[in-house]
PDB file of C-alpha atoms in Angstrom:
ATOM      1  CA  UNK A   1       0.000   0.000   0.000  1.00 49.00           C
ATOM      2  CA  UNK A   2       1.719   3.476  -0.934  1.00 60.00           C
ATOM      3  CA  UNK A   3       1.773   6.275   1.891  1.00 84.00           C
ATOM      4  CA  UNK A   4       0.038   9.213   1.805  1.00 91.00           C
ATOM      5  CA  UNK A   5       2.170  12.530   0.621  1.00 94.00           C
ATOM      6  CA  UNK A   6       1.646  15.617   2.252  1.00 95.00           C
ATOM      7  CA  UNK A   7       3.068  18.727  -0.436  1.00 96.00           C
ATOM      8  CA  UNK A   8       1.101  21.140   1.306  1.00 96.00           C
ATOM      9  CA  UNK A   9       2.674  23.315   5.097  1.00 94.00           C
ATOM     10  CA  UNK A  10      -0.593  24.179   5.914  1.00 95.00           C
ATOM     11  CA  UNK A  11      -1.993  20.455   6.359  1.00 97.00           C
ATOM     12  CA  UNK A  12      -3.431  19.770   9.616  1.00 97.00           C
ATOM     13  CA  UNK A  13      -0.859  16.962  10.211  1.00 97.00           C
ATOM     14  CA  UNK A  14       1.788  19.190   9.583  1.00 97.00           C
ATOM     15  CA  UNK A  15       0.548  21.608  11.828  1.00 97.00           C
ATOM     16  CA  UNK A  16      -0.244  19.134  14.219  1.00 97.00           C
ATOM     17  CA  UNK A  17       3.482  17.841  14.462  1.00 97.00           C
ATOM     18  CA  UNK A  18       4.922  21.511  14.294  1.00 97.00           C
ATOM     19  CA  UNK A  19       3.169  22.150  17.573  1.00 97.00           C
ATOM     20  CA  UNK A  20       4.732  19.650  19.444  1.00 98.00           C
ATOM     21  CA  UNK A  21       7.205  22.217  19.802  1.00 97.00           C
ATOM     22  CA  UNK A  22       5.007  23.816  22.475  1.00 97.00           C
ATOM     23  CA  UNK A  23       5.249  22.348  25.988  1.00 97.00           C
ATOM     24  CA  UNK A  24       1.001  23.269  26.550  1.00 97.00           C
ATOM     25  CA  UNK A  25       0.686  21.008  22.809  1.00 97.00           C
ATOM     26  CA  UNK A  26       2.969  18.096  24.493  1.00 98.00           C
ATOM     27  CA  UNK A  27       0.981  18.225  27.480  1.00 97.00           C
ATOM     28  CA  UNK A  28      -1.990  18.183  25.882  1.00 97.00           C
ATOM     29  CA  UNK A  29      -1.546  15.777  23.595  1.00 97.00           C
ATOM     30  CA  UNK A  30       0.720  13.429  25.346  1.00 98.00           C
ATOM     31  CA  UNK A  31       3.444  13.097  22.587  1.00 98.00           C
ATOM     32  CA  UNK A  32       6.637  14.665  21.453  1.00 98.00           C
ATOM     33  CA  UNK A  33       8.587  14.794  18.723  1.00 97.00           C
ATOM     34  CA  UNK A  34      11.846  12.546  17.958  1.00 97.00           C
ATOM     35  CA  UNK A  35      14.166  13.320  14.714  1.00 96.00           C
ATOM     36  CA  UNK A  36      16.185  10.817  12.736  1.00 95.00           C
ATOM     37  CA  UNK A  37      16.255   7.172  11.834  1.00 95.00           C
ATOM     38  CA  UNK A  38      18.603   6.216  14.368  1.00 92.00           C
ATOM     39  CA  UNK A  39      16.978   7.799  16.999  1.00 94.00           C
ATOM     40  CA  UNK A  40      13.739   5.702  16.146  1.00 96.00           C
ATOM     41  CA  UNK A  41      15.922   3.063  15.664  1.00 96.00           C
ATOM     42  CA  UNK A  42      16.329   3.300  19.579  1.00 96.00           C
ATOM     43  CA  UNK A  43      12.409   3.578  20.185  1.00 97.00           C
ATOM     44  CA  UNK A  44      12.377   0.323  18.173  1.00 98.00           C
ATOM     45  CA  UNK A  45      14.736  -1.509  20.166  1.00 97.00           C
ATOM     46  CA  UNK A  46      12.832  -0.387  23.882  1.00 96.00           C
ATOM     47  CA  UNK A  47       9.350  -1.824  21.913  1.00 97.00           C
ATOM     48  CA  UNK A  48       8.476   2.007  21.201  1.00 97.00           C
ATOM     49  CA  UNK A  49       7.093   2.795  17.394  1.00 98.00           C
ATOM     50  CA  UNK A  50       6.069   5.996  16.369  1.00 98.00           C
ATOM     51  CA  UNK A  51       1.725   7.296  16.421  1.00 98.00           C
ATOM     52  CA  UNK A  52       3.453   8.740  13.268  1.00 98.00           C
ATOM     53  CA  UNK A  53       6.522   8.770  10.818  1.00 98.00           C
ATOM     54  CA  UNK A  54       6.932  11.123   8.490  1.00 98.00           C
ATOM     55  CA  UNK A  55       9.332  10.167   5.580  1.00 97.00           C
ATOM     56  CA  UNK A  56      11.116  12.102   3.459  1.00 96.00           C
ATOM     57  CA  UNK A  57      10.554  11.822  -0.360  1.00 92.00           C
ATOM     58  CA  UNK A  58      14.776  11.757  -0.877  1.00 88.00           C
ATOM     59  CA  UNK A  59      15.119   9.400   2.009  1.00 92.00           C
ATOM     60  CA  UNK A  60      17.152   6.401   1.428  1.00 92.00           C
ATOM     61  CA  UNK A  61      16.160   3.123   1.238  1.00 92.00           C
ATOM     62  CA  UNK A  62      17.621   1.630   4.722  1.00 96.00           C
ATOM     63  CA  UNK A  63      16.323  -1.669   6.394  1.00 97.00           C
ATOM     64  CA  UNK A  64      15.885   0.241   9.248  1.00 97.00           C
ATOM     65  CA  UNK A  65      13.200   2.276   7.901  1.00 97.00           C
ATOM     66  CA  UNK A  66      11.829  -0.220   6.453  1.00 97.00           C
ATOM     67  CA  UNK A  67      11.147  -1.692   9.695  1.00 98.00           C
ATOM     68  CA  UNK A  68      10.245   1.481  10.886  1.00 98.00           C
ATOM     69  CA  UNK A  69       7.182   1.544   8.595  1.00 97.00           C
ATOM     70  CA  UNK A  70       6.704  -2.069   9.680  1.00 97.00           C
ATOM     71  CA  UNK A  71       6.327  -1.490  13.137  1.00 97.00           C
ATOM     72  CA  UNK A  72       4.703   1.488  12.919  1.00 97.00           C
ATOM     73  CA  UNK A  73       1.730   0.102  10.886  1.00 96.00           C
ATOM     74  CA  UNK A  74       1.907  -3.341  13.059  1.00 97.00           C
ATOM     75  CA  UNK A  75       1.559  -0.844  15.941  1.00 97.00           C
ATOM     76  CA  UNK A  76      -1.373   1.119  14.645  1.00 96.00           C
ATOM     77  CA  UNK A  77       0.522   4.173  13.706  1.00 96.00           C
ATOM     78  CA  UNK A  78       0.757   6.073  10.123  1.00 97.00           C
ATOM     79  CA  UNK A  79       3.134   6.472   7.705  1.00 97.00           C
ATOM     80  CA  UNK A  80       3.100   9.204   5.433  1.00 97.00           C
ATOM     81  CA  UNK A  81       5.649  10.966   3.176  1.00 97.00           C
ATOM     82  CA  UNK A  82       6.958  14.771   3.115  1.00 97.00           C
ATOM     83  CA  UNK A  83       8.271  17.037   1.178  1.00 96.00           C
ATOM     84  CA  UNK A  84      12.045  18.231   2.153  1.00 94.00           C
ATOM     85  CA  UNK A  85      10.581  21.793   3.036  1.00 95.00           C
ATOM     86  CA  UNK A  86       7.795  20.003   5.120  1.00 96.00           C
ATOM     87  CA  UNK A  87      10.508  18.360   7.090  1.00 96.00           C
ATOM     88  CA  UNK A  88      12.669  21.779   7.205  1.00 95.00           C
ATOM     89  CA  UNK A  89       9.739  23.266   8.976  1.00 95.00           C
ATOM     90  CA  UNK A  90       8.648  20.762  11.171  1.00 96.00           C
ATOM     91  CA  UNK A  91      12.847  20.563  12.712  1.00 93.00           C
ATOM     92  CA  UNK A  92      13.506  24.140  12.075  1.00 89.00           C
ATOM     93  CA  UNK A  93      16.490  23.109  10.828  1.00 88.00           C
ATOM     94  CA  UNK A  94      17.860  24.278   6.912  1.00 85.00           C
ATOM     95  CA  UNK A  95      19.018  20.554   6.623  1.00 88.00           C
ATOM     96  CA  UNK A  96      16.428  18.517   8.384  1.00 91.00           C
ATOM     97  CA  UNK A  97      16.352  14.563   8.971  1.00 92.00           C
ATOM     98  CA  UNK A  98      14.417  12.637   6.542  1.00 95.00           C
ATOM     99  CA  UNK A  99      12.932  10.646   8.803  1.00 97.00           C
ATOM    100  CA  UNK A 100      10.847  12.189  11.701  1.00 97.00           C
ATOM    101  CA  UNK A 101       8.709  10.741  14.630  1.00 98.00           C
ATOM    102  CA  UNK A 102       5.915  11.350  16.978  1.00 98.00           C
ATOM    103  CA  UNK A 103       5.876   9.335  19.763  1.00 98.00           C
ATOM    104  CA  UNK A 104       3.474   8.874  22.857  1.00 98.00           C
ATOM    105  CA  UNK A 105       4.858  10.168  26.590  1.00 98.00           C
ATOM    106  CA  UNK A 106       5.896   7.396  28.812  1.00 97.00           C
ATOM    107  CA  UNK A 107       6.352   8.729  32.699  1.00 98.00           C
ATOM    108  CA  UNK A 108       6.479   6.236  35.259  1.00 98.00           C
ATOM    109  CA  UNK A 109       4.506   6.453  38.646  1.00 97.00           C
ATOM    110  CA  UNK A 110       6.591   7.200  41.598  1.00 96.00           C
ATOM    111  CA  UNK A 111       5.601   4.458  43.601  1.00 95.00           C
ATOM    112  CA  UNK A 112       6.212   1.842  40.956  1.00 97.00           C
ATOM    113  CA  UNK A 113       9.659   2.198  40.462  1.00 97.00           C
ATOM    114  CA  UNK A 114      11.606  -0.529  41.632  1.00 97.00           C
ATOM    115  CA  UNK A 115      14.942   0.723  43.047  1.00 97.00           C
ATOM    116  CA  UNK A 116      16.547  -2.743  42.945  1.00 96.00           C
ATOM    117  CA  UNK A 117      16.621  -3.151  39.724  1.00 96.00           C
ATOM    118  CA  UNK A 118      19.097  -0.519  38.885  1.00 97.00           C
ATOM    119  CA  UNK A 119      22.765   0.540  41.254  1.00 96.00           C
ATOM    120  CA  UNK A 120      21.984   3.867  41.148  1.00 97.00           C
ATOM    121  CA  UNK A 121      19.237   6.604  40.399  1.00 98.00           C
ATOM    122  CA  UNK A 122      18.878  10.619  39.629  1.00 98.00           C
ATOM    123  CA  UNK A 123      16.771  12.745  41.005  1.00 98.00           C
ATOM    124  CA  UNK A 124      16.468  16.594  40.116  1.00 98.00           C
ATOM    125  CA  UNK A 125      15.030  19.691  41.559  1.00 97.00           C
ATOM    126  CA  UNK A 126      14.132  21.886  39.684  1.00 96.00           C
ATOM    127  CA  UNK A 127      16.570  21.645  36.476  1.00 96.00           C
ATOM    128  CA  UNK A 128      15.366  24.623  34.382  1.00 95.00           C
ATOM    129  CA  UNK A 129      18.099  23.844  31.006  1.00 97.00           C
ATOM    130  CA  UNK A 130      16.593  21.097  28.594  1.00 97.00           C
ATOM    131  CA  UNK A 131      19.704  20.478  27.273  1.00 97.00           C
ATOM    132  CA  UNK A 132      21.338  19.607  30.459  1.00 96.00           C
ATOM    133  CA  UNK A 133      18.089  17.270  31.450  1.00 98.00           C
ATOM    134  CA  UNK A 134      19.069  15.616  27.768  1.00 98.00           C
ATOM    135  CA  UNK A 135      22.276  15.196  28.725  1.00 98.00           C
ATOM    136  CA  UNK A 136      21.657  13.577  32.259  1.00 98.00           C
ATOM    137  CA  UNK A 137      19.081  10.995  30.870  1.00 98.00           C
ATOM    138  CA  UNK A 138      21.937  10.021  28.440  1.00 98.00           C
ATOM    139  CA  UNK A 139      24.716   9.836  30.879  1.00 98.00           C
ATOM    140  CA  UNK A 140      22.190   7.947  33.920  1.00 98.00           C
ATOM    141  CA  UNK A 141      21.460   5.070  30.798  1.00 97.00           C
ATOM    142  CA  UNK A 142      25.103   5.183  29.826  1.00 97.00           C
ATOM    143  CA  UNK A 143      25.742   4.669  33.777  1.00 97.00           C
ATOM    144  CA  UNK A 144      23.682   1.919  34.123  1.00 96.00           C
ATOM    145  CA  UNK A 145      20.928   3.550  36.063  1.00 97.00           C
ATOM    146  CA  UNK A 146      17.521   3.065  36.598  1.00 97.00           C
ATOM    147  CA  UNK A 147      15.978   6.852  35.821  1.00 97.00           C
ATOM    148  CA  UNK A 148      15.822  10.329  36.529  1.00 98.00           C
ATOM    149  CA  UNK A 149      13.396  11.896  38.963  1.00 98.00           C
ATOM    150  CA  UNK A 150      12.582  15.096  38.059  1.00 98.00           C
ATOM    151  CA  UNK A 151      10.919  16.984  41.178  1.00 98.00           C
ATOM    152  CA  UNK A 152       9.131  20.483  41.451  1.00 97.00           C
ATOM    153  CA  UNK A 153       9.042  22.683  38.832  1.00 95.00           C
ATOM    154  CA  UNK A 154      11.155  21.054  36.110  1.00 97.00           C
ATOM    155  CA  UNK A 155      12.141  21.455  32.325  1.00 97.00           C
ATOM    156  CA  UNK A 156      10.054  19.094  29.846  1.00 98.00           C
ATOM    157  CA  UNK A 157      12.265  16.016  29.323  1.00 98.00           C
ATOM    158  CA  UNK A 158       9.978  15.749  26.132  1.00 98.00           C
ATOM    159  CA  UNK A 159      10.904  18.519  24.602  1.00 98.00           C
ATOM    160  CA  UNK A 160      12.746  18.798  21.068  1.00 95.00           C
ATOM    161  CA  UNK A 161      15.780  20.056  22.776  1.00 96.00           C
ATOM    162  CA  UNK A 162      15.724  17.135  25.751  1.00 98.00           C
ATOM    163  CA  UNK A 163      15.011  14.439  23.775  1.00 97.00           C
ATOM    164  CA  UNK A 164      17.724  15.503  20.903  1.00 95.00           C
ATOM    165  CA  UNK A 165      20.570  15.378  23.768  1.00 97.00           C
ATOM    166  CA  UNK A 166      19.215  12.396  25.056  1.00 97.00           C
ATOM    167  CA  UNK A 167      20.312  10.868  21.908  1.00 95.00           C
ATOM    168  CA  UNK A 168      17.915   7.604  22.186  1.00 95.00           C
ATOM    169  CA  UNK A 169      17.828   7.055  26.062  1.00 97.00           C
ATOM    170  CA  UNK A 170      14.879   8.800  26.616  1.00 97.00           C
ATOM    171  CA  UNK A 171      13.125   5.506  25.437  1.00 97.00           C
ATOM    172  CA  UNK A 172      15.682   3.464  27.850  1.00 96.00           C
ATOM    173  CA  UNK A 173      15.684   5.308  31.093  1.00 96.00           C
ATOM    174  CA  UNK A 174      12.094   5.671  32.964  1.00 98.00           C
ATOM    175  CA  UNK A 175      11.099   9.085  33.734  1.00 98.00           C
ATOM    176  CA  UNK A 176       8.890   9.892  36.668  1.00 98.00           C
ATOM    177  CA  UNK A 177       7.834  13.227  37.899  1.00 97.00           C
ATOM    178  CA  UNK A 178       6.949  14.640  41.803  1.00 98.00           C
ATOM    179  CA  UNK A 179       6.099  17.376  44.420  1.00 98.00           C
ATOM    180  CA  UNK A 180       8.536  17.917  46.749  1.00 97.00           C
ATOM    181  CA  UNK A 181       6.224  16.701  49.550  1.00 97.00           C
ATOM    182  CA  UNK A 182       5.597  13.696  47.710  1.00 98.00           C
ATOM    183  CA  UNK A 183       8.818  12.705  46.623  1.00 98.00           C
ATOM    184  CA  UNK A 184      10.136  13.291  50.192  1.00 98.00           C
ATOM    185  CA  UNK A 185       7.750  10.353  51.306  1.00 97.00           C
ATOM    186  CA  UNK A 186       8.814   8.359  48.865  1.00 97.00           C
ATOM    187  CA  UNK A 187      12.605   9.099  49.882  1.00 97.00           C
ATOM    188  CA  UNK A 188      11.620   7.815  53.403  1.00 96.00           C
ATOM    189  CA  UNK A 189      10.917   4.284  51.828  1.00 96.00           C
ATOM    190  CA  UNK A 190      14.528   4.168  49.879  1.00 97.00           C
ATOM    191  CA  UNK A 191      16.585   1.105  50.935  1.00 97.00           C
ATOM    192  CA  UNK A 192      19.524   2.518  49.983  1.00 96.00           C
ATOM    193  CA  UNK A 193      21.872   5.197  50.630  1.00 96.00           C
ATOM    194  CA  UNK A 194      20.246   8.704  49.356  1.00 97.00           C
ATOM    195  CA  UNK A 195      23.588  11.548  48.767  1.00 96.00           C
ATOM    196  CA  UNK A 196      23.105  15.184  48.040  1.00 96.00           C
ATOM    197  CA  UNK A 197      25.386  17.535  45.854  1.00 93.00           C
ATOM    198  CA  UNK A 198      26.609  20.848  47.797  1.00 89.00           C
ATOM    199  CA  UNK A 199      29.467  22.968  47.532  1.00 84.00           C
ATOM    200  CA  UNK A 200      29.315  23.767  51.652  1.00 86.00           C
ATOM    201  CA  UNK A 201      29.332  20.006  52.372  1.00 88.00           C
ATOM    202  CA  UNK A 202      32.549  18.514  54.141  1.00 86.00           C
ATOM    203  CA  UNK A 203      32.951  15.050  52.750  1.00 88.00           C
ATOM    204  CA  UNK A 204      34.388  15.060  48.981  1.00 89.00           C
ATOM    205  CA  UNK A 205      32.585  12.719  46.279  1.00 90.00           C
ATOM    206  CA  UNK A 206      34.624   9.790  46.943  1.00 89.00           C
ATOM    207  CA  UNK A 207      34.655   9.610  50.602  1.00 82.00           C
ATOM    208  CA  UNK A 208      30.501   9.228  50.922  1.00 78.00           C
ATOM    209  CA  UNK A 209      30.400   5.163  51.915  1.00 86.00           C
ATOM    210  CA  UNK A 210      27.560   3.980  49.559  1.00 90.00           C
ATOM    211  CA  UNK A 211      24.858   1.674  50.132  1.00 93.00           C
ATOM    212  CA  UNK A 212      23.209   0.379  46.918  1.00 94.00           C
ATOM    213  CA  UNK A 213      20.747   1.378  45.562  1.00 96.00           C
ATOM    214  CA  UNK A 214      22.261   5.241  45.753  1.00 97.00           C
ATOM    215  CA  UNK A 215      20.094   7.995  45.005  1.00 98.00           C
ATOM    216  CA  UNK A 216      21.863  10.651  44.006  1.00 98.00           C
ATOM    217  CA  UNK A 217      20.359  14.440  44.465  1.00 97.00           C
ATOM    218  CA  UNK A 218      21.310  17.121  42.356  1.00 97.00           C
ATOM    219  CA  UNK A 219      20.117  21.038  42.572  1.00 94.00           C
ATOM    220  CA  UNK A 220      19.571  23.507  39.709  1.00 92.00           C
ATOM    221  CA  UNK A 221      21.828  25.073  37.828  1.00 88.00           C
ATOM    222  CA  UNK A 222      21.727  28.529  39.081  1.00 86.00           C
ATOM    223  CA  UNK A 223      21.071  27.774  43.594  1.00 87.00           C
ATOM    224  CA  UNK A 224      21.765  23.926  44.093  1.00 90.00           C
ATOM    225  CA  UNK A 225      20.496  21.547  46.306  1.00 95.00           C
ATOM    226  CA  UNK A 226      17.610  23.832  48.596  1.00 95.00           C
ATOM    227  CA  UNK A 227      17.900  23.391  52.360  1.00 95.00           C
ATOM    228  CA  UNK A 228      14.943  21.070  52.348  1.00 96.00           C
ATOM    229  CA  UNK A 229      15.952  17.894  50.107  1.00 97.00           C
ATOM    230  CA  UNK A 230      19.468  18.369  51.510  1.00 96.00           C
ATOM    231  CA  UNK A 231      17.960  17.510  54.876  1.00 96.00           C
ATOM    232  CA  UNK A 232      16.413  14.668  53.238  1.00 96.00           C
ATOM    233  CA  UNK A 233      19.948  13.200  52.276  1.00 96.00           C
ATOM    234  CA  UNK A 234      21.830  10.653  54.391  1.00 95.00           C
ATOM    235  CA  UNK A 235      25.043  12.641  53.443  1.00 94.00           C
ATOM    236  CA  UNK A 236      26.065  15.815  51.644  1.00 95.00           C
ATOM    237  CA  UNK A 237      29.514  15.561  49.134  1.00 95.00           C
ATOM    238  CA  UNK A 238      30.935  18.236  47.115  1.00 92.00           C
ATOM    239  CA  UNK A 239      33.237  17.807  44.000  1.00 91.00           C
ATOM    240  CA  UNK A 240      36.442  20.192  44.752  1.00 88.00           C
ATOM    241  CA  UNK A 241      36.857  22.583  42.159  1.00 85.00           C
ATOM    242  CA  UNK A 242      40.942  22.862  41.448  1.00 88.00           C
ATOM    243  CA  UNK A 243      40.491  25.682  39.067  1.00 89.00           C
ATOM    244  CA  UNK A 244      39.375  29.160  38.832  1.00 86.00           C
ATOM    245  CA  UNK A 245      35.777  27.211  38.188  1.00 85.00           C
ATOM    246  CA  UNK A 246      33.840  27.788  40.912  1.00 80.00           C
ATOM    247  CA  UNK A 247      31.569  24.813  39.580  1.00 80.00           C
ATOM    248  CA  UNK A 248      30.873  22.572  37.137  1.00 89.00           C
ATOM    249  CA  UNK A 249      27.384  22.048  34.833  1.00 94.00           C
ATOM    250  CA  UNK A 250      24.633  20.421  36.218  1.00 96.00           C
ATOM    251  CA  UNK A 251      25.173  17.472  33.835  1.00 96.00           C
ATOM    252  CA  UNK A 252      28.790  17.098  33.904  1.00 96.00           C
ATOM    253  CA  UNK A 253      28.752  17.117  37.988  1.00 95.00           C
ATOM    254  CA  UNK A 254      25.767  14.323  37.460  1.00 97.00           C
ATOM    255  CA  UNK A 255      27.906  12.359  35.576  1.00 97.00           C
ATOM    256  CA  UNK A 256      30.780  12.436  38.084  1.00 96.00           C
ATOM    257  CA  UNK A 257      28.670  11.702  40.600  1.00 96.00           C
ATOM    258  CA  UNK A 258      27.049   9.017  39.111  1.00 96.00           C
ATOM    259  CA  UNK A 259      30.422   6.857  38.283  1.00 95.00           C
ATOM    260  CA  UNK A 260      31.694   7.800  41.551  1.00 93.00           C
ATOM    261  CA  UNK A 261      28.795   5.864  43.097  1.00 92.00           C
ATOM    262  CA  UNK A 262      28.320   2.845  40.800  1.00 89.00           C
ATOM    263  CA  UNK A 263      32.275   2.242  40.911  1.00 83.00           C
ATOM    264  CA  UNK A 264      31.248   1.354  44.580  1.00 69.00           C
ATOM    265  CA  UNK A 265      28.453  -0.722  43.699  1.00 61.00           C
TER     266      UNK A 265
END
């Protein structure tokens, strides 16, 4: 059966996947927008096809994309064909990927993460740069960890920006969202050692003794760890700046922290 080609920017589908750029659209909708074969190549491998892939008219033939459409169509999705400005528009980019997918949200509930199944896991207040959130969810899967926790008023991990720095492991890490209040009652079930970032804390980030499962707190970019959730650790660490730094990004200090602690485990 031959896919359906859009020629026209005005086409509700078109508009449709262009406002996924919004984060009151991605809400609303419940999907987000992923860009490039290899990145749905990823989706594929977690059990993840696309509500929709768009394909470029010049894209090459590829057996992944082929079983892109596959799956997509097994999965109930569409497939449907662009133009090359189509695709320009819908990634704002001059020199867009030719393959583009919409994909539905996946958070996971608080209380059903398991944190046995993974050495360590992320939690966040109130990261406010989507690249950096990207970057994190990249760095936890390379880590081997079981997710990020994003708590109080966070970036959208969903966004275009997120998602592009997550480069894939947004479909392999889970994702779950919280209040502060309700995140610090689910802290109080943690079996596991629970360490907060600050640059006023006394023991360095490979002096904290670790009991797995860590959870590992991290504070925005611009004020830190607040009083509150620090209060909630089991121990503070800082990483010692040698430099003229006076600290490091959010997601570089993640990673650190995060091989610090599953070296230990």
């Amino acid at each position: 059966m031959s896919e359906r080609l859009i020629t026209s920017l005005t086409n509700d589908t078109v508009k449709a996947v262009r406002a996924l750029h919004m984060r009151k659209e991605r809400e609303q909708s419940g999907r987000f927008l992923a860009e490039g074969l290899k990145f749905i190549g990823e989706a594929l491998d977690q059990g993840r096809a696309p509500r929709l892939l768009l394909v470029g008219q010049d894209a090459r033939p590829h057996p992944l994309l082929d079983r892109a459409r596959s799956e997509t169509l097994k999965a109930g999705g569409e497939v449907v064909a662009v133009t090359h400005p189509i695709l320009a528009k819908i990634s704002r980019k001059e020199n867009p990927q030719t393959v583009l997918g919409v994909f539905d949200q996946a958070y996971t509930d608080l209380d059903a993460i398991d944190p046995t199944t993974a050495p360590a896991w992320v939690a966040l207040e109130q990261v406010r740069d989507p690249g950096n959130l990207g970057t994190i969810i990249r760095t936890a899967d390379a880590a081997g960890a079981g997710g990020v926790i994003l708590i109080g008023d966070c970036c959208d991990p969903f966004s275009t920006e997120a998602v592009r720095a997550t480069m894939g492991s947004v479909f392999a890490v889970q994702i779950a969202r919280a209040s502060v209040e309700d995140f610090l009652i689910w802290r109080a079930r943690w079996p596991g050692s629970v360490i907060g970032t600050r640059l006023d804390a006394t023991h360095g980030y490979r002096d904290a003794p670790v009991r797995a499962p860590a959870l590992i707190l991290m504070g925005n970019e611009q004020a830190g760890l607040t009083d509150r959730l620090a209060a909630a650790c089991d121990l503070n660490v800082k990483i010692p700046m040698r430099g003229r730094a006076d600290s490091l990004n959010l997601a570089i200090a993640t990673g650190v922290m995060l091989y610090a602690v599953t070296e230990k485990s």
